[in-house]
Amino acid sequence: MENYPLPARRLVEEMTAKAAADTARAIAYQGAPGANSHLAALGFDPDCIALPCFSFQDAIDAVREDRAARAIIPIENSLHGRVADMHFLLPESGLSIVDEYFLPIHHCLMSVDDAPVKSAISHEQALGQCRHYLRKKGIQPIAYADTAGAAALVAERREPGAAAIAPKLAAEIYGLKLRAENIEDSGDNMTRFVLLSKDATVPADNGPVMTTFLFEVKNVPAALYKAMGGFATNGVNMTKLESYQRGASFAATEFYADIEGKPGDPAVDRALEELKFHSKWVRVLGTYRQARSRPMAEDSK
């Protein structure tokens, strides 16, 4: 609690108490009140009780410790790519992905007065999504834990020339002046969030579903090519494949993947069996409803 700037602390205390009284409705998120993750929680479930947490790990711990039924976590952005640390936090959390949500992202520049803006503080993702605007305006970017927390910090310090990049809601909450709206580098800026829960779910058979998993291929030539072959031959659409390194040796590359379908589907089961044959391990993180369609590539139709 003490990590939040003073203008955010009282509201965080109120929201935390409300969530504690009805944990079944609570959705934990990373950030101060007014953050994009706060908006995502309310957009996903307007009747939820949003529970602000200072870090991604804190939001995950809130679910693990039964202070919230679910957590909503950003996993990737259309402009700036993967959200840092997610590929490490998800498997270590012990939680399952049970849903997904897409939030259009619109950033605003806000400050306490009308002085020329010299610096802008925000989450590194937001800074990256507005980097062309910042460079054009000659504004120095300064990284902070989250967007709305940055707005609260600017409101607390009240330094001339200091601004925050955050959602419009944050300016309303912390009494800041909007200096510019929609400063993101692309109008179709979108962040994908996943919902995490202690209990895995089995989506009803009334629409497309996604399955997310991690794996590490065996250290043999063409292992990844062979591991992926089962998805192609069985007609399973893989919508995302991303590699990442764990540790400092650069010897073990792990992969994150999303596919359309679920275990129990014959084609998916055959593809996963072939993947397991060519991998050291495979770990399914969750199967959940598809919130947004993923078009197949032309050459795979």
C-alpha positions as MATLAB code, in Angstrom:
seq = 'MENYPLPARRLVEEMTAKAAADTARAIAYQGAPGANSHLAALGFDPDCIALPCFSFQDAIDAVREDRAARAIIPIENSLHGRVADMHFLLPESGLSIVDEYFLPIHHCLMSVDDAPVKSAISHEQALGQCRHYLRKKGIQPIAYADTAGAAALVAERREPGAAAIAPKLAAEIYGLKLRAENIEDSGDNMTRFVLLSKDATVPADNGPVMTTFLFEVKNVPAALYKAMGGFATNGVNMTKLESYQRGASFAATEFYADIEGKPGDPAVDRALEELKFHSKWVRVLGTYRQARSRPMAEDSK';
ca = [
       0.000    0.000    0.000;
       2.816    2.391    0.885;
       4.251    1.968   -2.617;
       1.437    4.021   -4.135;
       1.714    7.803   -4.378;
      -0.325    9.523   -1.686;
      -3.256   10.621   -3.923;
      -3.889    6.970   -4.821;
      -3.542    5.401   -1.358;
      -6.919    6.330    0.106;
      -8.787    5.050   -2.940;
      -6.689    1.864   -2.948;
      -7.586    1.309    0.711;
     -11.287    1.728   -0.044;
     -11.179   -0.618   -3.045;
      -9.168   -3.215   -1.105;
     -11.681   -3.205    1.748;
     -14.573   -3.577   -0.685;
     -12.879   -6.517   -2.410;
     -12.157   -8.196    0.931;
     -15.880   -8.127    1.733;
     -16.781   -9.963   -1.497;
     -13.785  -11.853   -2.852;
     -15.899  -13.882   -5.292;
     -16.531  -10.704   -7.312;
     -13.003   -9.335   -6.981;
     -10.683   -9.096   -9.976;
      -7.091   -8.196   -9.103;
      -5.094   -6.021  -11.490;
      -1.693   -4.365  -11.575;
      -1.706   -0.619  -11.187;
      -3.277    2.286   -9.355;
      -6.951    3.251   -9.717;
      -7.494    4.565  -13.234;
      -4.943    2.294  -14.950;
      -5.698    0.536  -18.241;
      -5.897   -2.750  -16.346;
      -8.559   -1.152  -14.119;
     -10.505   -0.275  -17.269;
     -10.004   -3.812  -18.583;
     -11.394   -5.359  -15.392;
     -14.518   -3.199  -15.569;
     -14.850   -3.767  -19.308;
     -14.638   -7.516  -18.907;
     -17.076   -7.607  -15.980;
     -18.891   -4.350  -15.176;
     -20.196   -5.894  -11.935;
     -16.784   -6.901  -10.634;
     -14.932   -5.340   -7.712;
     -11.596   -4.148   -9.061;
      -8.702   -4.792   -6.680;
      -5.609   -2.640   -7.375;
      -2.203   -4.283   -6.801;
       1.183   -2.607   -7.098;
       2.882   -5.304   -9.223;
       1.918   -8.181  -11.501;
       3.183  -10.586   -8.845;
       0.966   -8.899   -6.241;
      -2.085   -9.369   -8.489;
      -1.268  -13.039   -8.971;
      -0.688  -13.484   -5.235;
      -4.102  -11.955   -4.524;
      -5.696  -14.876   -6.366;
      -3.373  -17.481   -4.863;
      -4.186  -16.149   -1.369;
      -7.956  -16.033   -2.041;
      -8.180  -12.235   -1.817;
      -9.627  -12.218   -5.341;
     -11.299  -14.854   -7.479;
      -9.498  -13.770  -10.644;
      -6.696  -11.560  -11.906;
      -6.616   -9.715  -15.216;
      -3.128   -9.417  -16.669;
      -1.937   -7.746  -19.905;
       0.015  -10.189  -22.002;
       0.702   -8.405  -25.301;
       0.151   -5.118  -27.102;
      -0.383   -4.606  -30.821;
       2.240   -1.824  -30.968;
       4.810   -2.770  -28.357;
       4.625   -6.570  -28.306;
       4.933   -8.844  -25.296;
       4.510   -7.471  -21.807;
       7.741   -8.082  -19.915;
       7.951  -11.005  -17.465;
       4.578  -12.494  -18.376;
       6.082  -15.665  -19.835;
       7.875  -16.261  -16.545;
       5.098  -15.225  -14.160;
       2.313  -17.244  -15.797;
       3.826  -20.739  -15.456;
       5.205  -20.009  -11.992;
       1.867  -18.692  -10.732;
       0.128  -22.073  -10.576;
      -2.977  -20.350  -11.983;
      -4.887  -21.158  -15.159;
      -5.924  -18.890  -17.999;
      -9.728  -18.970  -18.039;
     -10.625  -16.106  -20.394;
      -9.236  -13.290  -22.526;
     -10.189   -9.677  -23.131;
      -9.098   -7.074  -25.683;
      -8.969   -3.409  -24.676;
      -8.419   -0.510  -27.112;
      -5.679    1.644  -25.597;
      -5.812    5.439  -25.729;
      -3.137    7.439  -23.941;
      -3.414   11.016  -22.683;
      -0.761   13.500  -21.598;
      -1.676   15.177  -18.292;
      -0.060   17.570  -15.822;
      -0.896   19.832  -12.887;
      -0.637   23.120  -14.812;
      -0.139   24.652  -18.248;
       3.664   24.857  -18.102;
       5.528   23.438  -21.133;
       5.943   19.678  -20.715;
       9.574   18.611  -20.427;
       9.203   15.039  -19.164;
       6.527   12.358  -19.114;
       6.389    9.511  -16.617;
       4.483    6.287  -17.300;
       4.708    2.510  -17.603;
       7.356    1.413  -20.109;
       4.669   -0.116  -22.328;
       2.813    3.215  -22.556;
       6.050    5.083  -23.227;
       6.868    2.653  -26.008;
       3.411    3.035  -27.528;
       3.842    6.850  -27.597;
       7.527    7.040  -28.496;
       7.034    8.890  -31.811;
       4.860   11.532  -30.141;
       7.373   12.008  -27.323;
      10.297   12.290  -29.720;
       8.452   14.794  -31.902;
       7.578   16.970  -28.895;
      11.022   16.689  -27.321;
       9.606   15.174  -24.134;
      11.867   12.974  -21.998;
      10.266    9.590  -21.156;
      10.636    8.313  -17.575;
       9.580    4.742  -16.716;
       7.313    4.019  -13.749;
       5.421    1.011  -12.376;
       2.086    1.862  -14.027;
       0.241    4.581  -15.923;
      -2.294    5.680  -13.314;
       0.333    5.516  -10.572;
       2.397    7.902  -12.667;
      -0.586   10.280  -12.800;
      -0.956   10.075   -9.017;
       2.761   10.790   -8.602;
       2.554   13.879  -10.812;
      -0.449   15.060   -8.780;
       1.479   14.506   -5.558;
       4.728   16.227   -6.585;
       3.123   19.086   -8.538;
       6.332   19.862  -10.438;
       6.042   22.352  -13.324;
       6.906   20.743  -16.648;
       6.315   17.198  -15.356;
       3.525   15.176  -16.962;
       2.151   11.656  -16.947;
       0.892    9.427  -19.735;
      -2.211    7.583  -18.571;
      -5.870    6.900  -19.447;
      -8.271    9.841  -19.360;
      -9.891    8.344  -16.248;
      -6.666    8.914  -14.306;
      -6.787   12.656  -14.997;
     -10.341   12.750  -13.637;
      -9.431   10.767  -10.517;
      -6.309   12.766   -9.616;
      -7.425   16.219  -10.727;
      -4.917   16.689  -13.543;
      -5.236   18.824  -16.677;
      -5.463   17.016  -20.007;
      -2.721   18.394  -22.236;
      -3.284   16.044  -25.184;
      -5.468   13.028  -25.942;
      -4.950    9.929  -28.083;
      -1.185   10.378  -28.314;
      -0.516    6.702  -29.050;
       1.438    6.106  -32.257;
      -1.379    4.133  -33.890;
      -5.136    4.518  -33.727;
      -5.645    0.740  -33.579;
      -3.561    0.316  -30.428;
      -4.901   -2.756  -28.606;
      -3.831   -4.778  -25.564;
      -4.746   -8.388  -24.983;
      -5.439   -9.383  -21.378;
      -5.863  -12.842  -19.896;
      -7.965  -13.763  -16.867;
      -6.280  -16.034  -14.326;
      -7.987  -18.249  -11.761;
      -7.064  -21.048   -9.385;
      -9.499  -23.387  -11.112;
      -9.188  -24.277  -14.782;
     -12.366  -24.121  -16.851;
     -13.763  -26.115  -19.765;
     -15.501  -23.732  -22.185;
     -18.934  -24.699  -23.430;
     -19.135  -26.023  -26.976;
     -20.863  -22.937  -28.332;
     -18.038  -21.069  -30.017;
     -14.329  -20.989  -30.863;
     -11.869  -21.602  -28.037;
      -8.159  -21.013  -27.499;
      -5.518  -23.086  -25.744;
      -2.264  -21.599  -24.456;
       0.776  -23.714  -23.624;
       4.529  -23.581  -23.070;
       7.115  -26.080  -24.222;
      10.835  -26.708  -24.629;
      12.005  -28.756  -27.595;
      14.725  -31.398  -27.362;
      18.256  -30.318  -28.253;
      18.395  -32.047  -31.642;
      18.558  -30.658  -35.197;
      15.245  -29.394  -36.611;
      13.455  -30.142  -33.338;
      11.153  -27.114  -33.577;
      10.292  -27.862  -37.204;
       9.370  -31.421  -36.277;
       7.442  -30.325  -33.173;
       5.346  -27.906  -35.223;
       4.611  -30.420  -37.951;
       1.754  -32.015  -36.056;
      -0.236  -28.786  -35.989;
       0.092  -28.316  -39.755;
      -0.757  -31.895  -40.694;
      -3.762  -31.959  -38.358;
      -5.096  -28.569  -39.491;
      -4.741  -26.879  -36.108;
      -4.387  -23.094  -36.432;
      -1.486  -21.808  -34.350;
      -2.118  -18.097  -33.839;
       1.002  -17.276  -31.831;
       4.464  -18.764  -31.357;
       7.085  -16.872  -29.397;
      10.490  -17.903  -28.088;
      12.147  -16.678  -24.913;
      15.234  -17.491  -22.873;
      15.202  -18.630  -19.270;
      18.427  -18.043  -17.369;
      21.697  -16.685  -18.709;
      23.109  -19.711  -20.524;
      21.209  -19.178  -23.819;
      21.203  -22.963  -24.066;
      17.534  -23.626  -23.345;
      14.956  -21.848  -25.476;
      11.355  -22.120  -24.360;
       8.295  -21.318  -26.430;
       4.889  -19.776  -25.768;
       2.056  -20.762  -28.124;
      -1.649  -20.122  -28.702;
      -3.776  -22.446  -30.812;
      -7.418  -22.564  -31.785;
      -9.135  -25.597  -30.260;
      -8.819  -27.538  -27.043;
      -7.522  -30.819  -25.635;
     -10.164  -33.435  -26.330;
     -10.511  -32.353  -29.950;
      -9.000  -35.262  -31.961;
      -6.884  -32.983  -34.168;
      -5.552  -31.010  -31.170;
      -4.797  -34.216  -29.250;
      -2.818  -35.632  -32.167;
      -0.881  -32.382  -32.596;
      -0.055  -32.176  -28.883;
       1.085  -35.806  -28.817;
       3.523  -35.113  -31.637;
       4.679  -31.961  -29.858;
       5.336  -33.941  -26.670;
       7.366  -36.512  -28.599;
       9.764  -33.815  -29.820;
       9.816  -31.774  -26.595;
      11.400  -32.074  -23.157;
       8.140  -30.921  -21.596;
       4.807  -29.328  -22.494;
       2.639  -27.366  -20.068;
      -0.912  -26.266  -20.876;
      -1.716  -22.921  -19.205;
      -5.410  -22.911  -20.008;
      -8.272  -23.368  -22.437;
     -10.774  -20.543  -22.744;
     -13.325  -18.919  -25.030;
     -12.007  -16.910  -27.952;
     -12.855  -13.241  -27.421;
     -11.670  -12.153  -30.843;
     -11.304  -14.145  -34.065;
      -7.842  -14.889  -35.415;
      -7.816  -15.034  -39.228;
      -5.741  -17.791  -40.744;
      -2.899  -16.893  -43.062;
      -3.757  -17.091  -46.754;
      -1.280  -19.862  -47.459;
      -2.706  -22.046  -44.689;
      -6.325  -22.010  -45.903;
];
